[in-house]
mmCIF file of C-alpha atoms in Angstrom:
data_model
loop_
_atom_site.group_PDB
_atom_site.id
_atom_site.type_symbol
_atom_site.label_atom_id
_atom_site.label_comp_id
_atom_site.label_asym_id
_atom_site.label_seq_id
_atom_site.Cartn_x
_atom_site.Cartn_y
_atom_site.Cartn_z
ATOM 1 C CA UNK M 1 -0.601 9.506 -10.828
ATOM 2 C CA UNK M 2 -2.911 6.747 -12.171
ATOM 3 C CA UNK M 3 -6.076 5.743 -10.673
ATOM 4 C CA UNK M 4 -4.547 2.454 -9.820
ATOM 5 C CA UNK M 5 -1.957 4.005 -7.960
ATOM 6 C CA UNK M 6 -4.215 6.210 -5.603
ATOM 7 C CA UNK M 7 -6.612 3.032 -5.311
ATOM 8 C CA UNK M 8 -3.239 1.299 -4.130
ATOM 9 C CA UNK M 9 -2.653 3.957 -1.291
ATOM 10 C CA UNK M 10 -6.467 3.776 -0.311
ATOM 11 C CA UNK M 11 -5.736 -0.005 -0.097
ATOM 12 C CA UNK M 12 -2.568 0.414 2.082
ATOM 13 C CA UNK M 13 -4.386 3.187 4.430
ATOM 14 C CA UNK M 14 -7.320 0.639 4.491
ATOM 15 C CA UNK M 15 -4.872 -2.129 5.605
ATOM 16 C CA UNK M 16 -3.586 -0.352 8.610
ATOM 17 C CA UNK M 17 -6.919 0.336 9.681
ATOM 18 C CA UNK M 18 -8.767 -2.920 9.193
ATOM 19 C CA UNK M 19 -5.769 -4.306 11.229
ATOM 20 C CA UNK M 20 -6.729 -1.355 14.093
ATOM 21 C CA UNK M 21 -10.790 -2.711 13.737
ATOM 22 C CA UNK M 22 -10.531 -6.288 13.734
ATOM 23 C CA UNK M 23 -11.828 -7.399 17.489
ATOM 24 C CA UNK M 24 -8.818 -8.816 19.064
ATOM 25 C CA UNK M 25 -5.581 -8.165 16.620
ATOM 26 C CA UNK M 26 -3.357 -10.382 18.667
ATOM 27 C CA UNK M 27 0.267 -10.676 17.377
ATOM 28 C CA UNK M 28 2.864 -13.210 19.140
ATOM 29 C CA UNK M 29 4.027 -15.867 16.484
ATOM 30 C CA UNK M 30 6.536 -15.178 13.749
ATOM 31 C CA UNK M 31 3.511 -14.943 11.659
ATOM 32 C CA UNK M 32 2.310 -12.437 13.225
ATOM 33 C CA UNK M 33 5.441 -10.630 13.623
ATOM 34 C CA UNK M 34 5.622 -10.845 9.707
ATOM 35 C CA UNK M 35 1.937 -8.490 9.857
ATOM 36 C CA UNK M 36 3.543 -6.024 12.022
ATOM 37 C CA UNK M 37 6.336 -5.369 9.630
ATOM 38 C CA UNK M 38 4.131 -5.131 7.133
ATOM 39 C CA UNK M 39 2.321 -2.354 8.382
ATOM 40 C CA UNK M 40 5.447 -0.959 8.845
ATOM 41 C CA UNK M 41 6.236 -1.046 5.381
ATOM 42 C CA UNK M 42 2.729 0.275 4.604
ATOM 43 C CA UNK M 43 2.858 3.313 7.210
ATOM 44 C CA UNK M 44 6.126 4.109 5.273
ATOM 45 C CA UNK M 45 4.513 4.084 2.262
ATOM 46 C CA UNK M 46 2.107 5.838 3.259
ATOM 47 C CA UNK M 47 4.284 8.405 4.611
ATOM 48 C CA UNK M 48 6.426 8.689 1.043
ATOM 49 C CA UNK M 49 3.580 9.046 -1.119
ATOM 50 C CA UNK M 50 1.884 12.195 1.180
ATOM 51 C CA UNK M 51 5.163 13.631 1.854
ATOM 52 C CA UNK M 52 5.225 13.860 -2.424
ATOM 53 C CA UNK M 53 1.899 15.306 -1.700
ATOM 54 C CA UNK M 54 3.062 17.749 0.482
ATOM 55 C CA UNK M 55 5.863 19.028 -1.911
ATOM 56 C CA UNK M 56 3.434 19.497 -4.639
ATOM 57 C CA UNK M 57 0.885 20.975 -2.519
ATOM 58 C CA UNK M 58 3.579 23.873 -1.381
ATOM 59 C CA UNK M 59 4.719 24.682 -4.769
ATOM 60 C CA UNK M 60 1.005 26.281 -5.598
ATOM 61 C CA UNK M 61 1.092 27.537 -1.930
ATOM 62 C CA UNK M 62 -0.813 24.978 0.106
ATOM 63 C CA UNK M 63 -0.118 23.860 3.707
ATOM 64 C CA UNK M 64 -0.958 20.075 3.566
ATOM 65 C CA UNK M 65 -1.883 20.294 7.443
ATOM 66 C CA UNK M 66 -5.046 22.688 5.858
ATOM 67 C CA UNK M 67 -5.936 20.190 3.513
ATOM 68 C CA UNK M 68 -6.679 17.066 6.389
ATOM 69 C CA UNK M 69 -9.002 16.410 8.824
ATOM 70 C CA UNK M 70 -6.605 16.322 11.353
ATOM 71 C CA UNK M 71 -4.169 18.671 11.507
ATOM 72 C CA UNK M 72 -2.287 17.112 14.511
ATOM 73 C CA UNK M 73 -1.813 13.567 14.666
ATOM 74 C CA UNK M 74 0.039 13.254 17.666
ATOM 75 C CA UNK M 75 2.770 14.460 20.266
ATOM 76 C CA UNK M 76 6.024 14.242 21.638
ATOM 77 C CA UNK M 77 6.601 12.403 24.679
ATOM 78 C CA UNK M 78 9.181 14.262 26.170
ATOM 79 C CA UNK M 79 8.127 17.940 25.893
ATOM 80 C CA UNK M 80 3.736 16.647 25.039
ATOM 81 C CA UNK M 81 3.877 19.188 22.185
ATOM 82 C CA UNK M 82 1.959 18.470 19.453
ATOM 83 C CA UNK M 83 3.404 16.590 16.181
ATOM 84 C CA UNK M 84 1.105 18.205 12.919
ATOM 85 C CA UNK M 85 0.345 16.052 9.490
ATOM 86 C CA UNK M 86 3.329 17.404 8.305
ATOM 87 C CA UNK M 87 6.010 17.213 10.614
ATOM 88 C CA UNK M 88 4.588 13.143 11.339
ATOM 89 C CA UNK M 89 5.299 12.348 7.751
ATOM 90 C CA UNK M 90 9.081 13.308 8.111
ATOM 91 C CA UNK M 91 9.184 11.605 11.660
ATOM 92 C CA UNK M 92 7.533 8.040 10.019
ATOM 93 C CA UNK M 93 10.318 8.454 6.855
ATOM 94 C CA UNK M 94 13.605 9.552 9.104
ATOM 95 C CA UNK M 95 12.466 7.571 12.374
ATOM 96 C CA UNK M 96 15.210 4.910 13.630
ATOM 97 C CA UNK M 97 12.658 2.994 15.563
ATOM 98 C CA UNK M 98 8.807 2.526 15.185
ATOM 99 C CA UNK M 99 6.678 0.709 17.159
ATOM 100 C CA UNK M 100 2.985 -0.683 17.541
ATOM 101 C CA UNK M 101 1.528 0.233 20.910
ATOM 102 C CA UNK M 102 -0.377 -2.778 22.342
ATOM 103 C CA UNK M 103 -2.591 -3.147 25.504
ATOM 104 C CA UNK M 104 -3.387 -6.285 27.902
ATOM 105 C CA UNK M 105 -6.582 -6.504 29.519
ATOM 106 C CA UNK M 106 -4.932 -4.771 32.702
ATOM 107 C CA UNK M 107 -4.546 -1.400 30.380
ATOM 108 C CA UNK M 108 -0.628 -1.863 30.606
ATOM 109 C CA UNK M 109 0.767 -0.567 27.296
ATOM 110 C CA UNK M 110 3.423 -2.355 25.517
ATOM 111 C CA UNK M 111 5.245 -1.087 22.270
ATOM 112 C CA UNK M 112 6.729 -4.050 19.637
ATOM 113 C CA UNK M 113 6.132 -7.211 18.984
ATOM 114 C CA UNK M 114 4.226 -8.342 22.405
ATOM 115 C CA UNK M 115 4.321 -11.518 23.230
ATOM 116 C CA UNK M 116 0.684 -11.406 25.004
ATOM 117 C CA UNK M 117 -1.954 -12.999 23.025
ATOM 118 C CA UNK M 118 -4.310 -10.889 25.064
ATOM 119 C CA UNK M 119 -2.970 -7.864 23.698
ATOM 120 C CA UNK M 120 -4.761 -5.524 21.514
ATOM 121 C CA UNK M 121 -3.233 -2.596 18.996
ATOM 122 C CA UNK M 122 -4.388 0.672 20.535
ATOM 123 C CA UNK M 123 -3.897 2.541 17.108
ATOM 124 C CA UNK M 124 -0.762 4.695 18.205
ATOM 125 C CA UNK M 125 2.786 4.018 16.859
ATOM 126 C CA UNK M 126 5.767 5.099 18.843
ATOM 127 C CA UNK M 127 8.415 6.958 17.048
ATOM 128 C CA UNK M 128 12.044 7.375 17.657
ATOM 129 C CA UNK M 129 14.329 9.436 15.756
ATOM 130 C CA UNK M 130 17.193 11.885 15.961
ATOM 131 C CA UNK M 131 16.315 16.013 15.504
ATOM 132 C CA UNK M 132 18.678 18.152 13.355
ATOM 133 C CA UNK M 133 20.259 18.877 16.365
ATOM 134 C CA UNK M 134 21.233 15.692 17.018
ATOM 135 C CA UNK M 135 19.163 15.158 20.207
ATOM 136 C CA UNK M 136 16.955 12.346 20.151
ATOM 137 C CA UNK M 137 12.983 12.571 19.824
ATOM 138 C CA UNK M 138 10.542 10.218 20.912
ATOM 139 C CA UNK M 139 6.419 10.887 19.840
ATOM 140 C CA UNK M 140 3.382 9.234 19.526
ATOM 141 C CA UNK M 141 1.175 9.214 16.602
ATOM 142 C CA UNK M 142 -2.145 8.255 15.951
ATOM 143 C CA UNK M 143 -2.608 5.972 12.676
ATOM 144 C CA UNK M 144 -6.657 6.668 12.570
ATOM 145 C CA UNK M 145 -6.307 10.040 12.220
ATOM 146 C CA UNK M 146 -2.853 9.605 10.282
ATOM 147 C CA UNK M 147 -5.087 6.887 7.862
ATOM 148 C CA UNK M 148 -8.099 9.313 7.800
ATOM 149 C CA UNK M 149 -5.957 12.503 6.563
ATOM 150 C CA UNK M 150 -4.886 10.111 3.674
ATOM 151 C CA UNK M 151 -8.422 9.387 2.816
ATOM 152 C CA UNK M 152 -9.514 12.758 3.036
ATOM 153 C CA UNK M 153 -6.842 14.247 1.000
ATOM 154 C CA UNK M 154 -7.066 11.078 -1.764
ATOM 155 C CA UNK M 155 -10.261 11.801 -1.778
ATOM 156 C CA UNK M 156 -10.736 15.334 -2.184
ATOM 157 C CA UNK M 157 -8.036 15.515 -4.984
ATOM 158 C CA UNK M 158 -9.012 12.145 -6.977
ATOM 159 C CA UNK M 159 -12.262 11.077 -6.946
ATOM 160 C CA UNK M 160 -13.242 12.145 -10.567
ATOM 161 C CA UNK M 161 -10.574 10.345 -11.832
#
């Protein structure tokens, strides 16, 4: 890859979290709802370029979960296991339905486009997908640590470039 294209995914995982940090992210008019798919697109992204990662990393033995900060990002809701690095990278690519958790000022949590102007991303996407089973999965994960595994491992492997 070309420096350019790793600045590009630092500018992406950026994105998603300048969008957690901004005081008040409020999202209820069609231009808003135009952000939140967006992100989507970028959390995808994201998601392709790390599961590439991952691929490579395995080939010369490497786990990418021991290459992060975080080796968990999240859980399931149904059974509250754990979802690792890994594992959230497939769920983001293969997921049917992803959604932006927002919260009102009561603490009531509210996944999609939210129609509250009081509403605030909390950071966590919801995830729905289907396992290889065919049973449906539903999880949580958190985009800081998700955004801060891509930094670390960006990083760690291209900073002298």
């Amino acid at each position: 890859l070309r420096y350019c294209e790793i600045s590009d995914i630092k500018v992406i995982a950026s994105s998603l979290l300048i969008n957690k940090l901004k005081k008040g992210m409020k999202l209820a008019s069609k231009s808003d709802n135009k952000i939140n798919e967006e992100n989507l697109q970028k959390l995808i992204e994201l998601s392709v370029f790390m599961r590439r990662k991952t691929e490579e990393e395995r080939k010369y033995g490497n786990s990418m979960n021991s290459l992060v900060k975080y080796s968990n990002v999240g859980q399931y809701i149904d059974d509250a296991s754990s979802i690792d690095f890994e594992s959230a990278l497939s769920k983001i690519i293969h997921a049917y339905n992803i959604q932006f958790e927002y919260e009102d000022v009561q603490g009531v949590k509210s996944y999609g486009y939210d129609s509250d102007r009081n509403s605030k991303y909390t950071g966590n996407v919801l995830i729905c997908g289907k396992k290889r089973d065919g049973s449906d999965y539903h999880g949580k994960i958190d985009i800081i640590k998700f955004c801060i595994n891509v930094f670390v491992y960006t990083a760690d492997h291209y900073s002298m470039m």
